[in-house]
Short mmCIF file of the C-alpha atoms (twelve columns), coordinates in Angstrom:
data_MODEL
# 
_entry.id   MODEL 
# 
loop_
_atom_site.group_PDB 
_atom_site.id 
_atom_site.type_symbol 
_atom_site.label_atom_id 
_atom_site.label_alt_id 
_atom_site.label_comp_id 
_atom_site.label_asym_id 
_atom_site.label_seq_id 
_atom_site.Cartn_x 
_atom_site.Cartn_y 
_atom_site.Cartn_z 
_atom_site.pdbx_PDB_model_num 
ATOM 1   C CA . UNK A 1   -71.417 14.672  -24.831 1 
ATOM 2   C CA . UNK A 2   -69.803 11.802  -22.790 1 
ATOM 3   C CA . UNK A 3   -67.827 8.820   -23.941 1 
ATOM 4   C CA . UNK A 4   -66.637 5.667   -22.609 1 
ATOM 5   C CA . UNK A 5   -62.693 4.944   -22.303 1 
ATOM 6   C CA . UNK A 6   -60.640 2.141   -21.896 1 
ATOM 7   C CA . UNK A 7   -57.372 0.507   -20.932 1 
ATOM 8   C CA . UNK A 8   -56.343 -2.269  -23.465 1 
ATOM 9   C CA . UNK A 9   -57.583 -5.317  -21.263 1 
ATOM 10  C CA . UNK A 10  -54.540 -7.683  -22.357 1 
ATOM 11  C CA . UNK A 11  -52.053 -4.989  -21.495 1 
ATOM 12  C CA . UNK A 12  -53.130 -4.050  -18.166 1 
ATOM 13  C CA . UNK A 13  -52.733 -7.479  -16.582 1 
ATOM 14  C CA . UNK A 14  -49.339 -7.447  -17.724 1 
ATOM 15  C CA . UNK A 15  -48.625 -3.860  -17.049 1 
ATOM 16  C CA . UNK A 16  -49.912 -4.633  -13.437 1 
ATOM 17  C CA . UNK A 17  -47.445 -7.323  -12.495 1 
ATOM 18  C CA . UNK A 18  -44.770 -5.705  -14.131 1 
ATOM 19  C CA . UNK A 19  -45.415 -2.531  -11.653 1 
ATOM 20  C CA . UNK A 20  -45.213 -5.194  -8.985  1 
ATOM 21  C CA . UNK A 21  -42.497 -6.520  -9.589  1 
ATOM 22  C CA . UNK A 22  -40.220 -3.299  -9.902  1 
ATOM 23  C CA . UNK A 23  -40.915 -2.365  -6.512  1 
ATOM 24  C CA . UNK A 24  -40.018 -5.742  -4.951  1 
ATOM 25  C CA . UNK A 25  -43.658 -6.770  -4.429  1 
ATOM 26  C CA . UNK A 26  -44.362 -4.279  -2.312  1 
ATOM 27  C CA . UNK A 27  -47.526 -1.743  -2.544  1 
ATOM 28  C CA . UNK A 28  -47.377 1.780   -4.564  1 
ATOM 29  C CA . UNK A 29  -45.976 4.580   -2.121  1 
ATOM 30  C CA . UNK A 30  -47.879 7.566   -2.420  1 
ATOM 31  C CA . UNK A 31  -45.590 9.757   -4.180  1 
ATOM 32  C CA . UNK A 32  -45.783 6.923   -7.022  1 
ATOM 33  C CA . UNK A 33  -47.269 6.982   -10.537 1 
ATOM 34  C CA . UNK A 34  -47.913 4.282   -12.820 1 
ATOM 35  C CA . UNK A 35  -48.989 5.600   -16.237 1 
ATOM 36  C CA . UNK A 36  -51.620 3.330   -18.671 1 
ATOM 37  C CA . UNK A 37  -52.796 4.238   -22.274 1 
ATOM 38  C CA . UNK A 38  -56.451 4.495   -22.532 1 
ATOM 39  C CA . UNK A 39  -58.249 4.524   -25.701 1 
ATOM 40  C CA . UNK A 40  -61.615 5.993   -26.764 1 
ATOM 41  C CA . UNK A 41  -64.479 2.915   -26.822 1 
ATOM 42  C CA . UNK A 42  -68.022 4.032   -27.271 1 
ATOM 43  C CA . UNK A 43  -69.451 7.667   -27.373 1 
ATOM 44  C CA . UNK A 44  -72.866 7.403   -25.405 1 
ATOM 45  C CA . UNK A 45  -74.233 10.353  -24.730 1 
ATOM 46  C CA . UNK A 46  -74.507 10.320  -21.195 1 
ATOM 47  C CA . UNK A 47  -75.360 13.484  -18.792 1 
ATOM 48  C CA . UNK A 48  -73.024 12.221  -15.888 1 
ATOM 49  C CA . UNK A 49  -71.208 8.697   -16.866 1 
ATOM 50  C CA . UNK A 50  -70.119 6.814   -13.938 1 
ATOM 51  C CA . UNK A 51  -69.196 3.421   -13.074 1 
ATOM 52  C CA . UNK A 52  -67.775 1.145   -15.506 1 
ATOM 53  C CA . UNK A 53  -67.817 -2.480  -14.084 1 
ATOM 54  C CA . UNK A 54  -67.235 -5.857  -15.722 1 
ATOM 55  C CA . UNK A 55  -70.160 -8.161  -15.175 1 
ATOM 56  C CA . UNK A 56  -68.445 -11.572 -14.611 1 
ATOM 57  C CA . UNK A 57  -71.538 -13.960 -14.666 1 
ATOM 58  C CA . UNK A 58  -73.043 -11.780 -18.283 1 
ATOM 59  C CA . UNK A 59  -69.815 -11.629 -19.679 1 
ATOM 60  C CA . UNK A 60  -70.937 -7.458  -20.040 1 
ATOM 61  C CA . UNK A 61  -69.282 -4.253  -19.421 1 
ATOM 62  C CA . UNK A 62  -71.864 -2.130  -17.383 1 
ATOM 63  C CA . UNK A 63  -72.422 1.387   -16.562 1 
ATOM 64  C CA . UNK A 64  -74.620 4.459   -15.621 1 
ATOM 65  C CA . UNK A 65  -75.811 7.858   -16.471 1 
ATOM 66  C CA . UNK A 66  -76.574 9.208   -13.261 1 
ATOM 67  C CA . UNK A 67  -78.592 12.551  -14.001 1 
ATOM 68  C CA . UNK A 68  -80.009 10.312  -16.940 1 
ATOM 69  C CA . UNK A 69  -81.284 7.563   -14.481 1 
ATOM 70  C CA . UNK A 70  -80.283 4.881   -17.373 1 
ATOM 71  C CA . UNK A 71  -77.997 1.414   -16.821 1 
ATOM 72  C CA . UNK A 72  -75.926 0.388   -19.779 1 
ATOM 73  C CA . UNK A 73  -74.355 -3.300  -20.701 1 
ATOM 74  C CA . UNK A 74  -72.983 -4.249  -23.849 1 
ATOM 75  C CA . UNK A 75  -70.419 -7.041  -25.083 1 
ATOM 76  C CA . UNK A 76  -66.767 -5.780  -24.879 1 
ATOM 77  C CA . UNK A 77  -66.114 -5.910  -28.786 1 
ATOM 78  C CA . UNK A 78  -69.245 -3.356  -29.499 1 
ATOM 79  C CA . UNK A 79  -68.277 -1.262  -31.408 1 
ATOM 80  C CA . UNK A 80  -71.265 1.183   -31.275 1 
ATOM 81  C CA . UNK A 81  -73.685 2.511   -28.341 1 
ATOM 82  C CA . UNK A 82  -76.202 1.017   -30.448 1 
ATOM 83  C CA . UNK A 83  -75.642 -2.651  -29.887 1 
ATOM 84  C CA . UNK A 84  -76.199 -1.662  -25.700 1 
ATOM 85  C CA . UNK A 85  -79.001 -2.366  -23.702 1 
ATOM 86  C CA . UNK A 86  -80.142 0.482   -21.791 1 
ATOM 87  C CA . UNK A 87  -82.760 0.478   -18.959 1 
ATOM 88  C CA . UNK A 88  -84.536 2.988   -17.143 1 
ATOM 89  C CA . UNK A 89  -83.603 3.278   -13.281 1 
ATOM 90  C CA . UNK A 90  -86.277 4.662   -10.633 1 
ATOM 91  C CA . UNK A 91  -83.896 7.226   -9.179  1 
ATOM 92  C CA . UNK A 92  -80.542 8.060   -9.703  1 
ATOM 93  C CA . UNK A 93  -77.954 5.486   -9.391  1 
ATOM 94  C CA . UNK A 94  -74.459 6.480   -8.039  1 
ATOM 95  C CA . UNK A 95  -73.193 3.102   -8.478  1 
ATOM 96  C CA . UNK A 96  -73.838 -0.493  -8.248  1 
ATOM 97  C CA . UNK A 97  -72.341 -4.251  -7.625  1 
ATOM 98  C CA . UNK A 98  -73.309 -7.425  -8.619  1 
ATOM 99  C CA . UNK A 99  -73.703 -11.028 -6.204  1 
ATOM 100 C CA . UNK A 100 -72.404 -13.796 -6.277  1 
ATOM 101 C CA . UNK A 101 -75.900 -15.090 -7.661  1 
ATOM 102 C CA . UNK A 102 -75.785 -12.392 -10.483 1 
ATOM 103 C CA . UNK A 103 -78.266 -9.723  -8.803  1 
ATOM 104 C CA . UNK A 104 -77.575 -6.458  -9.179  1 
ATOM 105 C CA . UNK A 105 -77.402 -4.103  -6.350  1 
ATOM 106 C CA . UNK A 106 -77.836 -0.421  -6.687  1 
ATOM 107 C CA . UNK A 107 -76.701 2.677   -4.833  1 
ATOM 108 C CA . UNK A 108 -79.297 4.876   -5.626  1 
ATOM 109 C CA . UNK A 109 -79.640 8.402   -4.260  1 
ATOM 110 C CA . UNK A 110 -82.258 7.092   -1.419  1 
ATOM 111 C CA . UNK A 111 -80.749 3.713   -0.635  1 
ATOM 112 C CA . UNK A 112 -79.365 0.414   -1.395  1 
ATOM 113 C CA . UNK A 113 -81.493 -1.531  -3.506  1 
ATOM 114 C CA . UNK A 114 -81.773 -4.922  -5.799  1 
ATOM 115 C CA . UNK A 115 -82.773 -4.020  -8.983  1 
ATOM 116 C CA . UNK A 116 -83.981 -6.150  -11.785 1 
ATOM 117 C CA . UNK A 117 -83.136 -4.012  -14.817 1 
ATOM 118 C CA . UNK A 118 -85.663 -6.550  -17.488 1 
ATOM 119 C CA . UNK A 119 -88.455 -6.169  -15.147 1 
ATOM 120 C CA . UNK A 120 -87.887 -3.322  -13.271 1 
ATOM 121 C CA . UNK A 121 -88.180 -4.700  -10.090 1 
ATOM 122 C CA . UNK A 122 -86.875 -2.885  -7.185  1 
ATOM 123 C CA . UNK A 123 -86.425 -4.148  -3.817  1 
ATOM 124 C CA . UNK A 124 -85.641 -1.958  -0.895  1 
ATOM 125 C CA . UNK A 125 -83.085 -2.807  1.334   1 
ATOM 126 C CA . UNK A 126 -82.119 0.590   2.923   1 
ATOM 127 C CA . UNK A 127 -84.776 3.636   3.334   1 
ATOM 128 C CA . UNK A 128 -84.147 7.743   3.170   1 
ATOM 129 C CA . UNK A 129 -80.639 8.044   2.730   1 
ATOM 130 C CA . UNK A 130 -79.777 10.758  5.255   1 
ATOM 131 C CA . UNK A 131 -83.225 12.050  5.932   1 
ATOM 132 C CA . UNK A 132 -83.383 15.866  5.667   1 
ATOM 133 C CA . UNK A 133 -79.965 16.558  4.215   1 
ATOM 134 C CA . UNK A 134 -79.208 17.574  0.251   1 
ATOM 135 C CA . UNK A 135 -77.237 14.082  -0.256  1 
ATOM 136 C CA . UNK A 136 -77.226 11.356  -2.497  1 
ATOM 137 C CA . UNK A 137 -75.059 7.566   -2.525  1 
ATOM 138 C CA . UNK A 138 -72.421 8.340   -4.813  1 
ATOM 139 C CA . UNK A 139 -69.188 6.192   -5.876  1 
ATOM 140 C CA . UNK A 140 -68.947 2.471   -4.586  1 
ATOM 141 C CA . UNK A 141 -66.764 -0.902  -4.899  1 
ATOM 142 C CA . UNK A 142 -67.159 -4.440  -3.106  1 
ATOM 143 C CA . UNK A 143 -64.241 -5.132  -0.898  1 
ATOM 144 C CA . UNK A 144 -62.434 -8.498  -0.284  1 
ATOM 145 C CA . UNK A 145 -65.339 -9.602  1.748   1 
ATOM 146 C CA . UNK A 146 -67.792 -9.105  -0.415  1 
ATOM 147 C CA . UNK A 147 -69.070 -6.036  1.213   1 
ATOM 148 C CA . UNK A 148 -70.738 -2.878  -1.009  1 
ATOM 149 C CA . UNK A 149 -68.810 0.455   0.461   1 
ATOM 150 C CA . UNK A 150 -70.337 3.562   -0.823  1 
ATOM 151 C CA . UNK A 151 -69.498 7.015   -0.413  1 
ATOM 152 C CA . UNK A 152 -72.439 10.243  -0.574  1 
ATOM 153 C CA . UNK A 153 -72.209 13.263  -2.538  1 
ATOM 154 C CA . UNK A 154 -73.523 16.680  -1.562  1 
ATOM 155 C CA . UNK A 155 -75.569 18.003  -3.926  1 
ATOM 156 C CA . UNK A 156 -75.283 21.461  -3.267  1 
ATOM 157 C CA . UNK A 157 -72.986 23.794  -1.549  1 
ATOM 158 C CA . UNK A 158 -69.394 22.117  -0.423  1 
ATOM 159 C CA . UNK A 159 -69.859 21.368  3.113   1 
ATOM 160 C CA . UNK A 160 -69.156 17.647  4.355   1 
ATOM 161 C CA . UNK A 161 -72.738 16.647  5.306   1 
ATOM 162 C CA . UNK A 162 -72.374 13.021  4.465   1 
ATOM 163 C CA . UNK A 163 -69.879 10.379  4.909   1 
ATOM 164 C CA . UNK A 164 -68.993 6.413   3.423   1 
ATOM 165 C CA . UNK A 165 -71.257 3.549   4.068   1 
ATOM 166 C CA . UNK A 166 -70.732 -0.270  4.248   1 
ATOM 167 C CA . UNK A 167 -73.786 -3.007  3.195   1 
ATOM 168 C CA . UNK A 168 -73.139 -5.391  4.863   1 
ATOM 169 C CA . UNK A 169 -73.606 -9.645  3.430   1 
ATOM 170 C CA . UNK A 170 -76.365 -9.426  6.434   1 
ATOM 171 C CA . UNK A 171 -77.457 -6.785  4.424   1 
ATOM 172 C CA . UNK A 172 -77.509 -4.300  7.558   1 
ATOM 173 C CA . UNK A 173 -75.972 -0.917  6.663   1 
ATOM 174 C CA . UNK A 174 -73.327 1.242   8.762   1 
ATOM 175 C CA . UNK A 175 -71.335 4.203   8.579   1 
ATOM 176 C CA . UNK A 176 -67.960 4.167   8.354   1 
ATOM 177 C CA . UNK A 177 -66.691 7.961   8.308   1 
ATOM 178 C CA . UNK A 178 -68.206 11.151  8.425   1 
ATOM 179 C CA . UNK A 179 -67.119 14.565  7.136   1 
ATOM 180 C CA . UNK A 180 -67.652 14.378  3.579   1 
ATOM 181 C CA . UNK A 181 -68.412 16.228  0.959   1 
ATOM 182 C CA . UNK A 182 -68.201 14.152  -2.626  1 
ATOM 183 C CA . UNK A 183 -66.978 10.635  -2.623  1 
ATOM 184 C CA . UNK A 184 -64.913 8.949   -4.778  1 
ATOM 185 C CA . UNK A 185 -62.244 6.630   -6.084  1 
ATOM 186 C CA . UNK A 186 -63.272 3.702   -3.410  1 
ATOM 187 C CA . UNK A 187 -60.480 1.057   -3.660  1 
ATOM 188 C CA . UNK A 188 -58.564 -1.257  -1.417  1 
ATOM 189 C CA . UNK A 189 -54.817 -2.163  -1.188  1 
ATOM 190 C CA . UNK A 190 -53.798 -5.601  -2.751  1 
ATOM 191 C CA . UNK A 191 -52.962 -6.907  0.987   1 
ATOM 192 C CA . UNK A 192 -56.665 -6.090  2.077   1 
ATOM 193 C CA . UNK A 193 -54.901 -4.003  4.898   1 
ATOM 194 C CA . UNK A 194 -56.513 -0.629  4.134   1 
ATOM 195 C CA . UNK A 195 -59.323 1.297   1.691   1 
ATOM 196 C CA . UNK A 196 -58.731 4.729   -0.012  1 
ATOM 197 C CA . UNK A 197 -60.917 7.248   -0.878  1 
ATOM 198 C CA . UNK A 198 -60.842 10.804  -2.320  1 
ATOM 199 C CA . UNK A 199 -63.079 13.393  -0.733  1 
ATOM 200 C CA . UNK A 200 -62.928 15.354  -4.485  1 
ATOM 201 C CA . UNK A 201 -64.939 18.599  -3.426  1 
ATOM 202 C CA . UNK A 202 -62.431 20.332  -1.011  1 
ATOM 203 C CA . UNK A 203 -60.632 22.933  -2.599  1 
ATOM 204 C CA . UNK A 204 -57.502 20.726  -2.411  1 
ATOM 205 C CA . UNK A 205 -58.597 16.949  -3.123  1 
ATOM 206 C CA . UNK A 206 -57.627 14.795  -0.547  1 
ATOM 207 C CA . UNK A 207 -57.590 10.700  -0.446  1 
ATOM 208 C CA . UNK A 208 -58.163 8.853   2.826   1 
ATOM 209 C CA . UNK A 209 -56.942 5.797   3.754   1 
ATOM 210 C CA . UNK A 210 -59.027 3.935   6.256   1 
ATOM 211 C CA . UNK A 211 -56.483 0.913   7.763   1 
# 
């Protein structure tokens, strides 16, 4: 039984720049922690509940079941699961991003896609997701430049069979790193100068930074 939690959105602003200004304006070190309440929001049942994301041009908080193959949105003051919207997804979504135009586009376990939750309507834009190996698209986030950087999953066993893609605006698709075995965490630092991601299936989790 999954639920849905979340930081109190008009503290975290705050909290943020307070951090930032404590250490001079200067980025987190590694060996530093800063701490934020979270609060239970919604239960929703999910199998595997992934990806929360804000969806500016809705005005929606979004998110996915991945075993479930379902896409939630709902208003930010909902109080219960039942005032969400919840659509059916072709194949399993690891995560997803939205344009500038408000399209979404989905990471789903075979490849990038658009994806028109109303209608249904899926349009391909990668094919066969590492062909022959037991992977999926997993975690993702858009950098600075607008670019979609997912990273795979292997499904079974713990060897690194897949690695951390980048979709390009040209929509063209290229590998970034190889050696992985679950993906996760994708973020970049505030001066744009490097991403991070934690390879969560070795025995001792690891996070990457890529300058």
């Amino acid at each position: 039984r999954s639920v849905l939690w979340s930081v109190r959105a008009e503290s975290l602003p705050e909290a943020c720049s307070e951090a930032l200004q404590r250490r001079g304006g200067r980025e987190m070190a590694a060996d530093e922690v800063e701490e934020f309440e979270a609060e239970l929001w919604l239960p929703c049942a999910t199998k595997l509940g992934e990806c929360p994301r804000w969806d500016q041009a809705r005005g929606l908080v979004c998110w996915l079941d991945i075993d479930g193959r379902r896409f939630f949105r709902c208003r930010p003051e909902a109080s219960d699961i039942a005032e969400a919207e919840t659509f059916e997804l072709p194949a399993r979504a690891g995560s997803f991003c939205t344009t500038d135009g408000g399209e979404y586009v989905f990471a789903f376990e075979d490849g990038f896609s658009f994806f028109e939750p109303e209608s249904g309507t899926r349009l391909r834009i990668s094919e066969d997701f590492e062909p022959g190996l037991r992977t999926r698209l997993n975690d993702g986030r858009v950098d600075r430049q607008g670019r979609f950087v997912v990273g795979g999953h292997t499904e079974k066993g713990s060897e690194p069979l897949t690695g951390v893609y980048r979709l390009n605006a040209d929509l063209s698709v290229e590998r970034l790193w190889d050696g992985v075995r679950c993906s996760n965490s994708i973020c970049f630092s505030p001066s744009d100068g490097a991403m991070f991601f934690a390879d969560t299936m070795r025995e001792e989790p690891e996070v990457w930074h890529f300058p």
